[in-house]
PDB file of C-alpha atoms in Angstrom:
ATOM      1  CA  MET A 473     117.407  77.747  90.556  1.00  0.00           C
ATOM      2  CA  THR A 474     117.334  75.364  87.617  1.00  0.00           C
ATOM      3  CA  GLY A 475     113.978  74.344  86.244  1.00  0.00           C
ATOM      4  CA  GLU A 476     112.176  77.163  88.030  1.00  0.00           C
ATOM      5  CA  SER A 477     109.439  78.830  85.989  1.00  0.00           C
ATOM      6  CA  GLY A 478     109.355  82.577  85.550  1.00  0.00           C
ATOM      7  CA  LYS A 479     106.198  82.808  87.649  1.00  0.00           C
ATOM      8  CA  ALA A 480     107.801  80.785  90.449  1.00  0.00           C
ATOM      9  CA  LYS A 481     110.796  83.121  90.349  1.00  0.00           C
ATOM     10  CA  VAL A 482     108.540  86.190  90.722  1.00  0.00           C
ATOM     11  CA  LYS A 483     106.737  84.550  93.628  1.00  0.00           C
ATOM     12  CA  ARG A 484     110.021  83.579  95.333  1.00  0.00           C
ATOM     13  CA  ILE A 485     111.797  86.915  94.911  1.00  0.00           C
ATOM     14  CA  LEU A 486     109.023  89.491  94.880  1.00  0.00           C
ATOM     15  CA  ILE A 487     105.750  88.217  96.306  1.00  0.00           C
ATOM     16  CA  GLU A 488     106.695  85.771  99.097  1.00  0.00           C
ATOM     17  CA  PRO A 489     109.220  88.080 100.827  1.00  0.00           C
ATOM     18  CA  LEU A 490     106.678  90.905 100.845  1.00  0.00           C
ATOM     19  CA  VAL A 491     103.923  88.668 102.216  1.00  0.00           C
ATOM     20  CA  LYS A 492     106.260  87.245 104.875  1.00  0.00           C
ATOM     21  CA  GLY A 493     107.335  90.794 105.686  1.00  0.00           C
ATOM     22  CA  GLY A 494     103.765  91.728 106.515  1.00  0.00           C
ATOM     23  CA  MET A 495     102.471  93.227 103.266  1.00  0.00           C
ATOM     24  CA  ARG A 496      98.659  92.946 103.307  1.00  0.00           C
ATOM     25  CA  LYS A 497      95.883  93.122 100.761  1.00  0.00           C
ATOM     26  CA  SER A 498      93.994  96.334 100.329  1.00  0.00           C
ATOM     27  CA  PRO A 499      90.802  96.468 102.417  1.00  0.00           C
ATOM     28  CA  LYS A 500      88.910  97.349  99.236  1.00  0.00           C
ATOM     29  CA  HIS A 501      89.831  93.980  97.648  1.00  0.00           C
ATOM     30  CA  LYS A 502      88.397  90.554  98.387  1.00  0.00           C
ATOM     31  CA  ALA A 503      90.913  87.862  99.329  1.00  0.00           C
ATOM     32  CA  GLU A 504      90.348  85.912  96.102  1.00  0.00           C
ATOM     33  CA  ASP A 505      90.765  89.094  94.025  1.00  0.00           C
ATOM     34  CA  HIS A 506      94.033  89.847  95.822  1.00  0.00           C
ATOM     35  CA  CYS A 507      95.329  86.310  95.178  1.00  0.00           C
ATOM     36  CA  ALA A 508      94.344  86.636  91.521  1.00  0.00           C
ATOM     37  CA  MET A 509      96.180  89.975  91.356  1.00  0.00           C
ATOM     38  CA  LEU A 510      99.374  88.431  92.751  1.00  0.00           C
ATOM     39  CA  ASP A 511      99.109  85.586  90.243  1.00  0.00           C
ATOM     40  CA  ARG A 512      98.656  88.040  87.344  1.00  0.00           C
ATOM     41  CA  ILE A 513     101.673  90.028  88.530  1.00  0.00           C
ATOM     42  CA  ALA A 514     103.738  86.826  88.638  1.00  0.00           C
ATOM     43  CA  GLY A 515     102.721  86.034  85.064  1.00  0.00           C
ATOM     44  CA  LYS A 516     103.248  89.513  83.678  1.00  0.00           C
ATOM     45  CA  LEU A 517     106.675  89.982  85.271  1.00  0.00           C
ATOM     46  CA  SER A 518     108.090  86.488  84.731  1.00  0.00           C
ATOM     47  CA  TYR A 519     110.591  87.799  82.174  1.00  0.00           C
ATOM     48  CA  LEU A 520     112.417  90.008  84.700  1.00  0.00           C
ATOM     49  CA  SER A 521     115.779  88.993  86.160  1.00  0.00           C
ATOM     50  CA  GLU A 522     116.244  88.188  89.844  1.00  0.00           C
ATOM     51  CA  GLU A 523     118.064  91.492  90.305  1.00  0.00           C
ATOM     52  CA  GLN A 524     115.245  93.469  88.682  1.00  0.00           C
ATOM     53  CA  LEU A 525     112.668  91.675  90.832  1.00  0.00           C
ATOM     54  CA  SER A 526     114.678  92.480  93.965  1.00  0.00           C
ATOM     55  CA  GLY A 527     114.707  96.136  92.970  1.00  0.00           C
ATOM     56  CA  LEU A 528     110.988  96.032  92.291  1.00  0.00           C
ATOM     57  CA  ARG A 529     110.439  94.556  95.751  1.00  0.00           C
ATOM     58  CA  GLU A 530     112.070  97.679  97.216  1.00  0.00           C
ATOM     59  CA  PHE A 531     109.776  99.888  95.121  1.00  0.00           C
ATOM     60  CA  CYS A 532     106.752  97.988  96.465  1.00  0.00           C
ATOM     61  CA  ILE A 533     107.905  98.521 100.047  1.00  0.00           C
ATOM     62  CA  ARG A 534     108.325 102.252  99.452  1.00  0.00           C
ATOM     63  CA  ALA A 535     104.984 102.540  97.650  1.00  0.00           C
ATOM     64  CA  ALA A 536     102.994 100.565 100.209  1.00  0.00           C
ATOM     65  CA  SER A 537     100.004 102.448 101.548  1.00  0.00           C
ATOM     66  CA  GLY A 538      98.039 102.377 104.775  1.00  0.00           C
ATOM     67  CA  ARG A 539      98.793 103.682 108.230  1.00  0.00           C
ATOM     68  CA  GLU A 540     101.533 101.080 108.704  1.00  0.00           C
ATOM     69  CA  HIS A 541     102.741 101.262 105.075  1.00  0.00           C
ATOM     70  CA  ASP A 542     101.924  97.590 104.699  1.00  0.00           C
ATOM     71  CA  ILE A 543      99.223  97.490 101.998  1.00  0.00           C
ATOM     72  CA  TRP A 544     100.160  96.264  98.532  1.00  0.00           C
ATOM     73  CA  PRO A 545     100.412  98.922  95.822  1.00  0.00           C
ATOM     74  CA  GLU A 546      97.874  98.596  93.021  1.00  0.00           C
ATOM     75  CA  GLU A 547      98.672  96.016  90.346  1.00  0.00           C
ATOM     76  CA  GLN A 548      98.965  98.585  87.571  1.00  0.00           C
ATOM     77  CA  HIS A 549     101.502 100.607  89.564  1.00  0.00           C
ATOM     78  CA  ILE A 550     103.674  97.530  90.106  1.00  0.00           C
ATOM     79  CA  VAL A 551     103.479  96.519  86.444  1.00  0.00           C
ATOM     80  CA  ASN A 552     104.212 100.075  85.276  1.00  0.00           C
ATOM     81  CA  TRP A 553     107.296 100.256  87.510  1.00  0.00           C
ATOM     82  CA  ALA A 554     108.479  96.934  86.159  1.00  0.00           C
ATOM     83  CA  TYR A 555     107.935  98.009  82.548  1.00  0.00           C
ATOM     84  CA  ARG A 556     109.980 101.156  83.218  1.00  0.00           C
ATOM     85  CA  GLN A 557     112.886  98.933  84.271  1.00  0.00           C
ATOM     86  CA  GLU A 558     112.518  96.746  81.220  1.00  0.00           C
ATOM     87  CA  ALA A 559     109.662  96.347  78.799  1.00  0.00           C
ATOM     88  CA  PRO A 560     108.519  92.780  78.207  1.00  0.00           C
ATOM     89  CA  PRO A 561     109.931  91.037  75.150  1.00  0.00           C
ATOM     90  CA  ALA A 562     107.950  91.938  72.024  1.00  0.00           C
ATOM     91  CA  GLU A 563     106.639  88.394  71.783  1.00  0.00           C
ATOM     92  CA  ARG A 564     104.944  88.846  75.194  1.00  0.00           C
ATOM     93  CA  ASN A 565     104.025  92.490  74.820  1.00  0.00           C
ATOM     94  CA  GLU A 566     100.262  92.859  74.343  1.00  0.00           C
ATOM     95  CA  TYR A 567     100.622  96.374  72.908  1.00  0.00           C
ATOM     96  CA  VAL A 568     103.109  95.259  70.245  1.00  0.00           C
ATOM     97  CA  SER A 569     101.031  92.188  69.369  1.00  0.00           C
ATOM     98  CA  SER A 570      97.777  94.105  69.072  1.00  0.00           C
ATOM     99  CA  LEU A 571      99.354  96.884  66.998  1.00  0.00           C
ATOM    100  CA  MET A 572     101.107  94.483  64.643  1.00  0.00           C
ATOM    101  CA  ARG A 573      97.956  92.414  64.046  1.00  0.00           C
ATOM    102  CA  SER A 574      95.760  95.505  63.597  1.00  0.00           C
ATOM    103  CA  ALA A 575      94.859  97.183  60.332  1.00  0.00           C
ATOM    104  CA  MET A 576      97.845  99.490  60.903  1.00  0.00           C
ATOM    105  CA  GLY A 577     100.143  96.477  61.182  1.00  0.00           C
ATOM    106  CA  GLN A 578      98.749  94.929  58.007  1.00  0.00           C
ATOM    107  CA  LYS A 579      99.052  98.259  56.198  1.00  0.00           C
ATOM    108  CA  SER A 580     102.670  98.532  57.353  1.00  0.00           C
ATOM    109  CA  PHE A 581     103.368  95.047  55.988  1.00  0.00           C
ATOM    110  CA  MET A 582     101.835  95.931  52.637  1.00  0.00           C
ATOM    111  CA  GLY A 583     103.784  99.217  52.631  1.00  0.00           C
ATOM    112  CA  GLY A 584     107.071  97.529  53.517  1.00  0.00           C
ATOM    113  CA  TYR A 585     107.660  99.364  56.797  1.00  0.00           C
ATOM    114  CA  HIS A 586     106.433  96.670  59.206  1.00  0.00           C
ATOM    115  CA  VAL A 587     109.879  96.134  60.751  1.00  0.00           C
ATOM    116  CA  GLU A 588     110.201  99.832  61.498  1.00  0.00           C
ATOM    117  CA  LEU A 589     106.687  99.924  63.000  1.00  0.00           C
ATOM    118  CA  PHE A 590     107.572  96.860  65.093  1.00  0.00           C
ATOM    119  CA  ILE A 591     110.756  98.509  66.390  1.00  0.00           C
ATOM    120  CA  ALA A 592     108.845 101.718  67.201  1.00  0.00           C
ATOM    121  CA  ALA A 593     106.084  99.746  68.972  1.00  0.00           C
ATOM    122  CA  CYS A 594     108.670  97.925  71.098  1.00  0.00           C
ATOM    123  CA  ARG A 595     109.747 101.301  72.440  1.00  0.00           C
ATOM    124  CA  TRP A 596     106.247 101.708  73.973  1.00  0.00           C
ATOM    125  CA  GLY A 597     105.175 104.697  72.010  1.00  0.00           C
ATOM    126  CA  PRO A 598     101.527 105.264  71.211  1.00  0.00           C
ATOM    127  CA  PRO A 599     100.320 104.304  67.752  1.00  0.00           C
ATOM    128  CA  PRO A 600     102.228 106.536  65.358  1.00  0.00           C
ATOM    129  CA  SER A 601     100.688 109.647  63.807  1.00  0.00           C
ATOM    130  CA  LYS A 602     100.587 110.229  60.040  1.00  0.00           C
ATOM    131  CA  TYR A 603     103.770 112.247  60.352  1.00  0.00           C
ATOM    132  CA  GLU A 604     105.519 109.459  62.284  1.00  0.00           C
ATOM    133  CA  ILE A 605     104.351 106.909  59.697  1.00  0.00           C
ATOM    134  CA  SER A 606     105.939 109.015  56.963  1.00  0.00           C
ATOM    135  CA  LYS A 607     109.176 108.926  58.987  1.00  0.00           C
ATOM    136  CA  LEU A 608     108.846 105.127  59.397  1.00  0.00           C
ATOM    137  CA  ARG A 609     108.393 104.786  55.613  1.00  0.00           C
ATOM    138  CA  GLN A 610     111.531 106.882  55.033  1.00  0.00           C
ATOM    139  CA  ARG A 611     113.460 104.809  57.581  1.00  0.00           C
ATOM    140  CA  ALA A 612     112.227 101.645  55.832  1.00  0.00           C
ATOM    141  CA  ASP A 613     113.527 102.964  52.493  1.00  0.00           C
ATOM    142  CA  ASP A 614     116.877 103.783  54.123  1.00  0.00           C
ATOM    143  CA  ASN A 615     117.028 100.353  55.779  1.00  0.00           C
ATOM    144  CA  ARG A 616     116.147  98.604  52.510  1.00  0.00           C
ATOM    145  CA  SER A 617     118.990 100.443  50.747  1.00  0.00           C
ATOM    146  CA  LYS A 618     121.418  99.687  53.569  1.00  0.00           C
ATOM    147  CA  ARG A 619     120.353  96.037  53.646  1.00  0.00           C
ATOM    148  CA  GLU A 620     120.940  95.659  49.913  1.00  0.00           C
ATOM    149  CA  ARG A 621     124.337  97.398  50.178  1.00  0.00           C
ATOM    150  CA  VAL A 622     125.421  95.207  53.110  1.00  0.00           C
ATOM    151  CA  GLN A 623     124.168  92.017  51.453  1.00  0.00           C
ATOM    152  CA  ARG A 624     126.187  92.889  48.333  1.00  0.00           C
ATOM    153  CA  ALA A 625     129.260  93.475  50.520  1.00  0.00           C
ATOM    154  CA  VAL A 626     128.679  90.125  52.269  1.00  0.00           C
ATOM    155  CA  SER A 627     128.473  88.309  48.918  1.00  0.00           C
ATOM    156  CA  ARG A 628     131.741  89.986  47.829  1.00  0.00           C
ATOM    157  CA  GLY A 629     133.359  89.111  51.150  1.00  0.00           C
ATOM    158  CA  ASP A 630     134.327  92.687  52.010  1.00  0.00           C
ATOM    159  CA  VAL A 631     131.729  93.657  54.600  1.00  0.00           C
ATOM    160  CA  ALA A 632     132.607  95.786  57.630  1.00  0.00           C
ATOM    161  CA  GLU A 633     131.947  94.055  60.963  1.00  0.00           C
ATOM    162  CA  LEU A 634     129.562  96.820  62.105  1.00  0.00           C
ATOM    163  CA  ASP A 635     127.531  96.381  58.924  1.00  0.00           C
ATOM    164  CA  ARG A 636     127.441  92.608  59.409  1.00  0.00           C
ATOM    165  CA  GLN A 637     126.192  93.129  62.979  1.00  0.00           C
ATOM    166  CA  TRP A 638     123.568  95.611  61.812  1.00  0.00           C
ATOM    167  CA  LEU A 639     122.327  93.180  59.171  1.00  0.00           C
ATOM    168  CA  GLY A 640     122.058  90.386  61.743  1.00  0.00           C
ATOM    169  CA  TRP A 641     120.185  92.695  64.133  1.00  0.00           C
ATOM    170  CA  PHE A 642     117.809  93.926  61.428  1.00  0.00           C
ATOM    171  CA  GLU A 643     117.062  90.430  60.166  1.00  0.00           C
ATOM    172  CA  ASP A 644     116.390  89.338  63.751  1.00  0.00           C
ATOM    173  CA  GLN A 645     113.940  92.251  64.175  1.00  0.00           C
ATOM    174  CA  GLU A 646     112.205  91.245  60.952  1.00  0.00           C
ATOM    175  CA  ARG A 647     111.967  87.611  62.057  1.00  0.00           C
ATOM    176  CA  ARG A 648     110.505  88.604  65.437  1.00  0.00           C
ATOM    177  CA  CYS A 649     108.063  91.011  63.785  1.00  0.00           C
ATOM    178  CA  LEU A 650     106.778  88.358  61.379  1.00  0.00           C
ATOM    179  CA  GLU A 651     106.498  85.780  64.185  1.00  0.00           C
ATOM    180  CA  VAL A 652     104.359  88.184  66.215  1.00  0.00           C
ATOM    181  CA  MET A 653     102.192  89.015  63.216  1.00  0.00           C
ATOM    182  CA  GLN A 654     101.766  85.370  62.194  1.00  0.00           C
ATOM    183  CA  ALA A 655     101.215  83.995  65.696  1.00  0.00           C
ATOM    184  CA  GLU A 656      98.585  86.592  66.478  1.00  0.00           C
ATOM    185  CA  GLY A 657      96.924  86.136  63.101  1.00  0.00           C
ATOM    186  CA  GLU A 658      96.715  82.389  63.598  1.00  0.00           C
ATOM    187  CA  GLY A 659      95.338  82.892  67.111  1.00  0.00           C
ATOM    188  CA  ALA A 660      92.718  85.307  65.838  1.00  0.00           C
ATOM    189  CA  ARG A 661      91.637  82.887  63.106  1.00  0.00           C
ATOM    190  CA  ALA A 662      91.420  79.904  65.466  1.00  0.00           C
TER     191      ALA A 662
END
């Protein structure tokens, strides 16, 4: 469907079929709270593909509670299942954004391992321990050396295709990392 927003897609593929199929709100929720929950789910999962949303719909049916198995699963369960299929893009990932704009993110930038911290954060790990930070610093040193070597090969015109692809990927990760850090910093200052 051209022009359809991500939220509209979630409502069309996930929410509306479940509602039409008889899925009900939990008796412990007010109607307006349930509607707000469905709207939040639509916003949080708007990055998923139609196929992923269809699969998630099946998970919701299986996880429904109540005597008739027709009560919506809790919001956090639905979101967690979705994130297991595919984590949100880093630019929309609250964990990544908060980590990268935190003191740890600023320290990583000053220490030159911000890209490695960004990549690790995108994998949904908890904030790294001191040991893991030492590994990120080592990886950053290795990546810096590799980047310099590949850039020299590019300037000579004798770069291997895999190295060229790696350099493009790494530079894209760095660009995304800096965009997240700058966007969040500007938002925090505003």
